[in-house]
CSV table of C-alpha atoms (C1' of nucleotides) and ligand atoms in Angstrom, one decimal:
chain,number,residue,atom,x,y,z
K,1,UNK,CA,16.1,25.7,-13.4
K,2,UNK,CA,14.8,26.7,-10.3
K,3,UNK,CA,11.5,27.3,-11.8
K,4,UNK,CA,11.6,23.2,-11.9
K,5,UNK,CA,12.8,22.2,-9.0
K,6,UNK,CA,10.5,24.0,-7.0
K,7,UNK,CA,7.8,22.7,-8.8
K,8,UNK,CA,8.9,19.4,-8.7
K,9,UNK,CA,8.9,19.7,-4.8
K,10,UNK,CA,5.0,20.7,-5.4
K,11,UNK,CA,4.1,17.8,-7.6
K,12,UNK,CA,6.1,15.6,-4.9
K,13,UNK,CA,4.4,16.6,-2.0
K,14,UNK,CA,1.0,15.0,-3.0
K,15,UNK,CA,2.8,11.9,-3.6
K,16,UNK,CA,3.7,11.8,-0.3
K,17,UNK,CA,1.1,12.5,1.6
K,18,UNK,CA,-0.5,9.3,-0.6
K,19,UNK,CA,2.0,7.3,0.2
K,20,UNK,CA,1.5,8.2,4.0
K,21,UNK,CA,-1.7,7.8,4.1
K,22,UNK,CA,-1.3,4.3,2.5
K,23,UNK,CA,0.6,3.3,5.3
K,24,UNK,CA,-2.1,4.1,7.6
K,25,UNK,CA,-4.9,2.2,5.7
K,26,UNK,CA,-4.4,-1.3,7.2
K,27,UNK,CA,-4.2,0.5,11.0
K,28,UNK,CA,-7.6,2.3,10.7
K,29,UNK,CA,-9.4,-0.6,8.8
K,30,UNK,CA,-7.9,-3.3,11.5
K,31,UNK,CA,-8.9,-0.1,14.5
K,32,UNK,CA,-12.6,0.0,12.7
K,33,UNK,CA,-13.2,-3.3,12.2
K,34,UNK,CA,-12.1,-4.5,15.6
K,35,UNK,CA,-14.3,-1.5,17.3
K,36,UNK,CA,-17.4,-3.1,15.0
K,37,UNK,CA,-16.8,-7.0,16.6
K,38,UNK,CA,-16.3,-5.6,20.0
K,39,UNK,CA,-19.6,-3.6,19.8
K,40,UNK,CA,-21.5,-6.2,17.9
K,41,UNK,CA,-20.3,-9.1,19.6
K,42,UNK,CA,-18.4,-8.3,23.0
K,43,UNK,CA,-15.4,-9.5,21.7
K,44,UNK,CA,-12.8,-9.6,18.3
K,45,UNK,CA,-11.3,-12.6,17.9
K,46,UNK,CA,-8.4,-13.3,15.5
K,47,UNK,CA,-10.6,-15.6,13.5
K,48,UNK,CA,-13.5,-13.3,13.4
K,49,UNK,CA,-11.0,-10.4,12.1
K,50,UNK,CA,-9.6,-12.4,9.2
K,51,UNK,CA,-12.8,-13.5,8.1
K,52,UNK,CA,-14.1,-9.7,7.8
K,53,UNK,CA,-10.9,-9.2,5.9
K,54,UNK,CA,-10.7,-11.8,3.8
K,55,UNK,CA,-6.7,-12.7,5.0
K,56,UNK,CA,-5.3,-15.8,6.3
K,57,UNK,CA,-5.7,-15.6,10.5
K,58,UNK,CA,-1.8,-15.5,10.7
K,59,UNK,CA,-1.3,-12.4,8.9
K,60,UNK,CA,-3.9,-10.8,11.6
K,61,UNK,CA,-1.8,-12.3,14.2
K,62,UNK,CA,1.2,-10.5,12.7
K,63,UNK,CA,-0.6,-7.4,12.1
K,64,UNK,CA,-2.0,-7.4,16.0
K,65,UNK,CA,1.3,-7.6,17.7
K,66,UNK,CA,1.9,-4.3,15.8
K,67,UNK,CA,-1.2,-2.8,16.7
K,68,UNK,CA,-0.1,-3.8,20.6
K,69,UNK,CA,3.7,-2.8,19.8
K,70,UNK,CA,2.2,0.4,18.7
K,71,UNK,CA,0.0,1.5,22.0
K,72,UNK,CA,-4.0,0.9,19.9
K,73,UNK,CA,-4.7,-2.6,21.2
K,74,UNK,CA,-3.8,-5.0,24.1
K,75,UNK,CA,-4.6,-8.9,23.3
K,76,UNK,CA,-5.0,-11.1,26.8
K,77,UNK,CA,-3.5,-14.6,24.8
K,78,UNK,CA,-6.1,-16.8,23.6
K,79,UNK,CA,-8.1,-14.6,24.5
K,80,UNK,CA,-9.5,-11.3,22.6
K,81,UNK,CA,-8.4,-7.9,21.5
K,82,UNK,CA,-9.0,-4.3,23.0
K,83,UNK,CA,-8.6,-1.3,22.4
K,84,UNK,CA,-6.7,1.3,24.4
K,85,UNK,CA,-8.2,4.6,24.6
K,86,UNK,CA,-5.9,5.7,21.4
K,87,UNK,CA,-7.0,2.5,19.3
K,88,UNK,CA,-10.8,3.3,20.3
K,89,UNK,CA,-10.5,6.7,19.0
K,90,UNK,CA,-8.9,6.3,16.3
K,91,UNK,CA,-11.5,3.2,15.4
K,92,UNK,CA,-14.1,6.1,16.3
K,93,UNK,CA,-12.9,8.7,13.6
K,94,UNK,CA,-12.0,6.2,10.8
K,95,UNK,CA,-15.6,4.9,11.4
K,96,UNK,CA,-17.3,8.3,11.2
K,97,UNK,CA,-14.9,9.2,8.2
K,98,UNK,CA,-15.9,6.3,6.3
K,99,UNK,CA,-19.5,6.8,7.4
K,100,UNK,CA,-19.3,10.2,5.5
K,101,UNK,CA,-17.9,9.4,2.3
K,102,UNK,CA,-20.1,6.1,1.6
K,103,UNK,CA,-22.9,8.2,2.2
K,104,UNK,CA,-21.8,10.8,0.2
K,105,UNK,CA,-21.0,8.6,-2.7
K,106,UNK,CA,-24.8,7.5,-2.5
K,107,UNK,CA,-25.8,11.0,-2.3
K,108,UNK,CA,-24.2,12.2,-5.1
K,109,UNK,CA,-26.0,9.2,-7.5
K,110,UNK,CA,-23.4,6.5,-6.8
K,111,UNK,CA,-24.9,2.4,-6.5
K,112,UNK,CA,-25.1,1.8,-2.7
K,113,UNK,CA,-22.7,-1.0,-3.6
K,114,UNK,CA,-20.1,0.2,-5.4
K,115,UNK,CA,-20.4,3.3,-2.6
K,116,UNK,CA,-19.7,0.5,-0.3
K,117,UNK,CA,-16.7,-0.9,-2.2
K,118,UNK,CA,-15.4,2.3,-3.1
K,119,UNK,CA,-15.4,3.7,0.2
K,120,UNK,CA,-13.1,0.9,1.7
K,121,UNK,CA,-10.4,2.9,-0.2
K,122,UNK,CA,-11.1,6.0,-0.6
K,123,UNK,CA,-12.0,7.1,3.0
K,124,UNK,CA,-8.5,6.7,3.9
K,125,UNK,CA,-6.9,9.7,1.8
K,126,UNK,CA,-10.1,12.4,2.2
K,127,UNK,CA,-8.6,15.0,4.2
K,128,UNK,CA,-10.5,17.1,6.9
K,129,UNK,CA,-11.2,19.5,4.7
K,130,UNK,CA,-12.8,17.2,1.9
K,131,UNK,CA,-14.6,15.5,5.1
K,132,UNK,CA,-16.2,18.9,5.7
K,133,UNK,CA,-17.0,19.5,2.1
K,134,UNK,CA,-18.6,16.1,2.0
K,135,UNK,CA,-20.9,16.8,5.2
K,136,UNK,CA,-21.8,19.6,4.0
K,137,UNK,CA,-23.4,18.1,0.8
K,138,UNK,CA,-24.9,15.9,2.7
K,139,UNK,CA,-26.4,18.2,4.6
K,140,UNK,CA,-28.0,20.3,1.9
K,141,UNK,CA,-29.1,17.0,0.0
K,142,UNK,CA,-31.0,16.5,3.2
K,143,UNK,CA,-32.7,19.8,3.2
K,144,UNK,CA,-33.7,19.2,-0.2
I,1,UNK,CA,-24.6,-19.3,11.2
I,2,UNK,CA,-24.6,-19.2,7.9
I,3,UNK,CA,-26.2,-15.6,7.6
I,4,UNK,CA,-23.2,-14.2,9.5
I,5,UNK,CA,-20.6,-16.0,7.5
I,6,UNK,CA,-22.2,-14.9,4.0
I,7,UNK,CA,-22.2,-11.6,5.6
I,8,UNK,CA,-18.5,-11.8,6.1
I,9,UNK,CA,-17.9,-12.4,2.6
I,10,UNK,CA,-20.0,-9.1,1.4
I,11,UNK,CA,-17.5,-7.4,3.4
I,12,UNK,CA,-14.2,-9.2,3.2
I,13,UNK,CA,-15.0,-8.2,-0.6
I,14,UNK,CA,-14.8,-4.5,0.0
I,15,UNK,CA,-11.5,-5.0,1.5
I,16,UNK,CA,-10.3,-7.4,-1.1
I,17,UNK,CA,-11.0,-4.8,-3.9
I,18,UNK,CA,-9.1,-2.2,-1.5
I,19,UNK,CA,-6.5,-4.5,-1.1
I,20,UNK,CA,-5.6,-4.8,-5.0
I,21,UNK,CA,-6.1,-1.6,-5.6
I,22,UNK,CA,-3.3,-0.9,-3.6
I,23,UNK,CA,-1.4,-3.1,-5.7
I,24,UNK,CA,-1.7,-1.0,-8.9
I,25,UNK,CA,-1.3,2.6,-7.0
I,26,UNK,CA,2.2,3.0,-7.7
I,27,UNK,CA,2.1,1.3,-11.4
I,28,UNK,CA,-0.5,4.0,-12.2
I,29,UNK,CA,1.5,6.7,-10.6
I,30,UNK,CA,4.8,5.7,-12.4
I,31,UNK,CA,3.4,5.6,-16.0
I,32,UNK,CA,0.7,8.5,-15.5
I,33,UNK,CA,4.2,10.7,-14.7
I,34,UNK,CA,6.3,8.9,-16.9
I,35,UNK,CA,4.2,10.4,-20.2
I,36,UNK,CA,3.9,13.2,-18.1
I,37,UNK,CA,7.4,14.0,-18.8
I,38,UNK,CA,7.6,12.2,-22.3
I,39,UNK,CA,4.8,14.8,-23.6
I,40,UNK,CA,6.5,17.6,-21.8
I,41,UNK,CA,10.2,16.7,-22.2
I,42,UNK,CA,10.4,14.5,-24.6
I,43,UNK,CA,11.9,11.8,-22.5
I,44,UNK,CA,11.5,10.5,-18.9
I,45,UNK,CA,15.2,10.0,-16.9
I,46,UNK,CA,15.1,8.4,-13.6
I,47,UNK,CA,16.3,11.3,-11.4
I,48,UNK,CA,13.5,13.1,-12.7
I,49,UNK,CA,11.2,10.6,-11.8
I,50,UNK,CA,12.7,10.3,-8.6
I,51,UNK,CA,12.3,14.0,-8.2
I,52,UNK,CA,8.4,14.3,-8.9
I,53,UNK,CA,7.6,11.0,-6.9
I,54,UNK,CA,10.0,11.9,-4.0
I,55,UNK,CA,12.2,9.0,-3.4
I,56,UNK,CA,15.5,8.2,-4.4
I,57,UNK,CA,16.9,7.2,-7.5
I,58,UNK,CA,17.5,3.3,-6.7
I,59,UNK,CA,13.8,2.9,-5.8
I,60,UNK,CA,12.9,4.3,-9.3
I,61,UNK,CA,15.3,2.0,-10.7
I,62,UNK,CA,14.1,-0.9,-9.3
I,63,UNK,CA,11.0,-0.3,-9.7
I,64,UNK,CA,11.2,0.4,-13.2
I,65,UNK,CA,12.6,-2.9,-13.9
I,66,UNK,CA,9.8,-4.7,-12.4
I,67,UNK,CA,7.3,-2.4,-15.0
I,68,UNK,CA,9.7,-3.6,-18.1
I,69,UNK,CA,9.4,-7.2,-16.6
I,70,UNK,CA,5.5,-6.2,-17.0
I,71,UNK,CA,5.4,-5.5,-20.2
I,72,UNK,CA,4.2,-1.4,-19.1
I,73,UNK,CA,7.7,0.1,-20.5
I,74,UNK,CA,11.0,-0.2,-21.9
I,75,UNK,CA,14.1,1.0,-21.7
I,76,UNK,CA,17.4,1.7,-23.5
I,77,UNK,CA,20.3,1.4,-20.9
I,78,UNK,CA,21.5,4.9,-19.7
I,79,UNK,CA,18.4,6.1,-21.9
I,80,UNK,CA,15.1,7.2,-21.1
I,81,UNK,CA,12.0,5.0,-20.2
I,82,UNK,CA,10.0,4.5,-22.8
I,83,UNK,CA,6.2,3.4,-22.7
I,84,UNK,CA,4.6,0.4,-24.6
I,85,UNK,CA,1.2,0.2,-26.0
I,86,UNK,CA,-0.2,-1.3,-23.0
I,87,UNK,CA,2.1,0.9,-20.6
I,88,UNK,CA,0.2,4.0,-22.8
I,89,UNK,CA,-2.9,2.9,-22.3
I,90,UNK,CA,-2.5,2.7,-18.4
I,91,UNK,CA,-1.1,5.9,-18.4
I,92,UNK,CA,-3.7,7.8,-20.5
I,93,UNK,CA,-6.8,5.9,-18.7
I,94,UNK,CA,-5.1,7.1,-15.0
I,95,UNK,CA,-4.1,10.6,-16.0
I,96,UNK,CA,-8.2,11.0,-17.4
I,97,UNK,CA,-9.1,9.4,-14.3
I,98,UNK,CA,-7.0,11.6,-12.3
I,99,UNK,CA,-8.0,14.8,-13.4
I,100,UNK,CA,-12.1,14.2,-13.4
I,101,UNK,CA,-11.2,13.0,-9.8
I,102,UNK,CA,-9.7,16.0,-9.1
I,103,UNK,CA,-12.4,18.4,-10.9
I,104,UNK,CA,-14.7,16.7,-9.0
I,105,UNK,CA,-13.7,17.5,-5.6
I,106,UNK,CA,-13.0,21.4,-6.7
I,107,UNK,CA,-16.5,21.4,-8.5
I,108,UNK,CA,-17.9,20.0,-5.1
I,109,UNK,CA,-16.2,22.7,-3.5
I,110,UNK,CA,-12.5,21.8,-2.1
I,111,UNK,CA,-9.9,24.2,-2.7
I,112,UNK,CA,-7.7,23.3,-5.2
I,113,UNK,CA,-4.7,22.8,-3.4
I,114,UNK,CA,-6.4,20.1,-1.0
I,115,UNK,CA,-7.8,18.7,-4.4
I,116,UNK,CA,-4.3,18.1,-5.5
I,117,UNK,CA,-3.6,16.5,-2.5
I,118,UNK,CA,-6.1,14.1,-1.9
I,119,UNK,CA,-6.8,13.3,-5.6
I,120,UNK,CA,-3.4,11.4,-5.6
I,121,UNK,CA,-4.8,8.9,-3.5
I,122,UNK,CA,-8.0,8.7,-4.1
I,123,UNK,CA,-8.1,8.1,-7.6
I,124,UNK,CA,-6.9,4.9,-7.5
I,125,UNK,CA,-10.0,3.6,-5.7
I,126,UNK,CA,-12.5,5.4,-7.7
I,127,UNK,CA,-14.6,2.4,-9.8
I,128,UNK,CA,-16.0,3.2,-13.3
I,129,UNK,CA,-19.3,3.7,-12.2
I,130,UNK,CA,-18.2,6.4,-9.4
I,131,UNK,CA,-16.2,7.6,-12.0
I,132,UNK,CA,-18.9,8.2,-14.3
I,133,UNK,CA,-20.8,9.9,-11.9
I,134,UNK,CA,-18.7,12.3,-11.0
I,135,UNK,CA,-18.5,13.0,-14.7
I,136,UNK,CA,-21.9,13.5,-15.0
I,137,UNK,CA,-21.7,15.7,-12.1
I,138,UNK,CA,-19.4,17.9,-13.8
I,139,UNK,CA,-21.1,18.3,-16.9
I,140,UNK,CA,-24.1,19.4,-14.9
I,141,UNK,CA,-22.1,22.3,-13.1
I,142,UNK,CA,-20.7,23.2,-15.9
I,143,UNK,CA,-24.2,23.8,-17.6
I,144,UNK,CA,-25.2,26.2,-14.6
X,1,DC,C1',40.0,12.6,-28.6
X,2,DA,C1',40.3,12.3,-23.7
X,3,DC,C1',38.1,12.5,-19.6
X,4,DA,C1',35.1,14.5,-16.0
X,5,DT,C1',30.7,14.2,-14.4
X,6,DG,C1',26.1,13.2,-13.7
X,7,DG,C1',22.9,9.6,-14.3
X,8,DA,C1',22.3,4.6,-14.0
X,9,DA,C1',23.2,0.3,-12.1
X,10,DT,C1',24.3,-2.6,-8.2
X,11,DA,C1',24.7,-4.3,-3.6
X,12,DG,C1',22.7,-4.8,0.6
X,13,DC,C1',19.8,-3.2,4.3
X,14,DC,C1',15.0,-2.8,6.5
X,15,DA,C1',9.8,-2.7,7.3
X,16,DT,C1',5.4,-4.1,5.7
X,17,DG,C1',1.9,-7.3,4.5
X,18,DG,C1',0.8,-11.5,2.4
X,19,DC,C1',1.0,-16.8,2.7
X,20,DT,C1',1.4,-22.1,4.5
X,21,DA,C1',2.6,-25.5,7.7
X,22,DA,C1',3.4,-27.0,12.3
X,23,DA,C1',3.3,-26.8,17.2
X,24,DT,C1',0.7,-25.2,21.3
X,25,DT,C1',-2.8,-24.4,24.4
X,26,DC,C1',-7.4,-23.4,26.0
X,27,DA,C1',-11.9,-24.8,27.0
X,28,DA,C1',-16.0,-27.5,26.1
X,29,DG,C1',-18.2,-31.7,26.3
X,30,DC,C1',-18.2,-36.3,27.6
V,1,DG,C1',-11.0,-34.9,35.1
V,2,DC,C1',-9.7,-36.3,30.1
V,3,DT,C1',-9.9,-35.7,25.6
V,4,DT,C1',-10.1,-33.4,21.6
V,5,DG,C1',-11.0,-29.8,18.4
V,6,DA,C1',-10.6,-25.2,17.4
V,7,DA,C1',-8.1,-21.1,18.0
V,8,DT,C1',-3.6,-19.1,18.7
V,9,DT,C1',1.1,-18.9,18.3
V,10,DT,C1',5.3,-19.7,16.0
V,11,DA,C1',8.4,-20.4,12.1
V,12,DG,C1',9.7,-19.5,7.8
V,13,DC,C1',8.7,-18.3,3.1
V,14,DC,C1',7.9,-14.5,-0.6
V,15,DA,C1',7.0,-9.9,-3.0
V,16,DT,C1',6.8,-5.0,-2.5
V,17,DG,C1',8.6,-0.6,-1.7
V,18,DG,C1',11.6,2.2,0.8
V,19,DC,C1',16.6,3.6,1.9
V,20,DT,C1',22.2,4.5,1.6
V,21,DA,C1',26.6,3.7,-0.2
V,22,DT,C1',29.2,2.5,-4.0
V,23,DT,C1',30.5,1.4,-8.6
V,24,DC,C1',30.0,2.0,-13.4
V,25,DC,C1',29.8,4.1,-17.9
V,26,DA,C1',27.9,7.2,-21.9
V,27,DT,C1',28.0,11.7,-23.4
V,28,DG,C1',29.1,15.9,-24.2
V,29,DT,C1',32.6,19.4,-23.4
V,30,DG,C1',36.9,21.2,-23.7
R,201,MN,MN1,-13.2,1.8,7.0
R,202,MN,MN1,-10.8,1.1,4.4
R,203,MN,MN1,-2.3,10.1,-10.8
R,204,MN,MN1,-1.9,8.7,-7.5
DNA sequence: CACATGGAATAGCCATGGCTAAATTCAAGC
DNA sequence: GCTTGAATTTAGCCATGGCTATTCCATGTG
């Protein structure tokens, strides 16, 4: 049944782009949360990170030399984290996304802190186009 | 500073509800499809599994042992997967959840195809009470 | 009723993302 | 300038979720 298989390939294709977008989360949460201590405080420091997280401060260690491996930070050693141009805008457009979609949660009638909790997650697999249907709302909820 | 540290917590609890939500994506995904094809074929075989989800057959395999070990399905050697009670009751409350998700973001104007997309991932960190809003959203469109 | 074949099981590899425990090292304060 | 304590690094463990290659075996067809 070719009627099947091609379907199949549909249904699959969702799956997948979940499944990538899963192994993005931890980048743009680490990217986001590191631009946020930098800006707050001048610096991100390992401990600070894992305390935002709520992980152990090796696991952020682990996670860092991957961000560095992978061209979004550079870490001076005992010293803090920075962000290369890449990991700054990346941190930039996860933190607008995730910015959109808490506040359209709250818009459309949800608990400003479940929107909050909820958000954490669900940012990660709103697509452009959801993003723009989202800002929209907004928008019209604020001429309103 | 205790103000800063308590503030930490708030947060690190965002990304600790996140975090195990992660955890159940793919155990909500596997028994959401697996009555999927039960209702619509009468019986769920691990190449077609692995064909919807796409990954190989192994991965299905192995994971389906760790959702037997769980209680969420059995299954009779060389035989289909079969779900329990609980593994049911997963699967029915995901697949509702699911599809409001995914009503929702058409409703709110996404085109369906992006609605498929996205609603794969993001269902999994949709809360009750976001959940029942977007319910409520629905029923309101519908009225108009 | 034999047996071919397609699905299932197994083995073994890798990356990711958690953890604890221990060793290092930097820097602040004495 | 020494000391010491906190932060970082390192080492090593585990579970999860992918993969390929291979073996196994139940069933349905001839
Ligand atoms: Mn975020
Ligand atoms: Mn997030
Ligand atoms: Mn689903
Ligand atoms: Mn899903």
């Amino acid at each position: 049944m070719n009627e099947t298989e091609a379907d199949d390939e549909v249904r699959a294709e969702s799956f997948r782009q979940a499944r990538s977008a899963r192994r993005l989360e931890l980048v743009e949460d680490y990217l986001e949360l590191i631009a946020d201590l930098i800006d707050d405080h001048g610096e991100a420091r390992q401990v600070d990170i894992a305390a935002r997280l709520g992980v152990a401060q090796p696991t952020v260690a682990k996670m860092l030399r991957r961000l560095s491996k992978d061209g979004f930070i550079t870490q001076r050693p005992y010293r803090g984290v920075f962000l290369t141009e890449e990991g700054r805008a990346v941190a930039e457009r996860s933190r607008t996304r995730h910015r959109i979609v808490e506040a359209f949660l709250c818009a459309v009638g949800v608990s400003p802190e479940t929107a909050r909790l909820d958000a954490e997650g669900i940012e990660h697999h709103v697509s452009a186009e959801t993003l723009e249907v989202f800002e929209r709302f907004l928008e019209r909820a604020a001429d309103a």
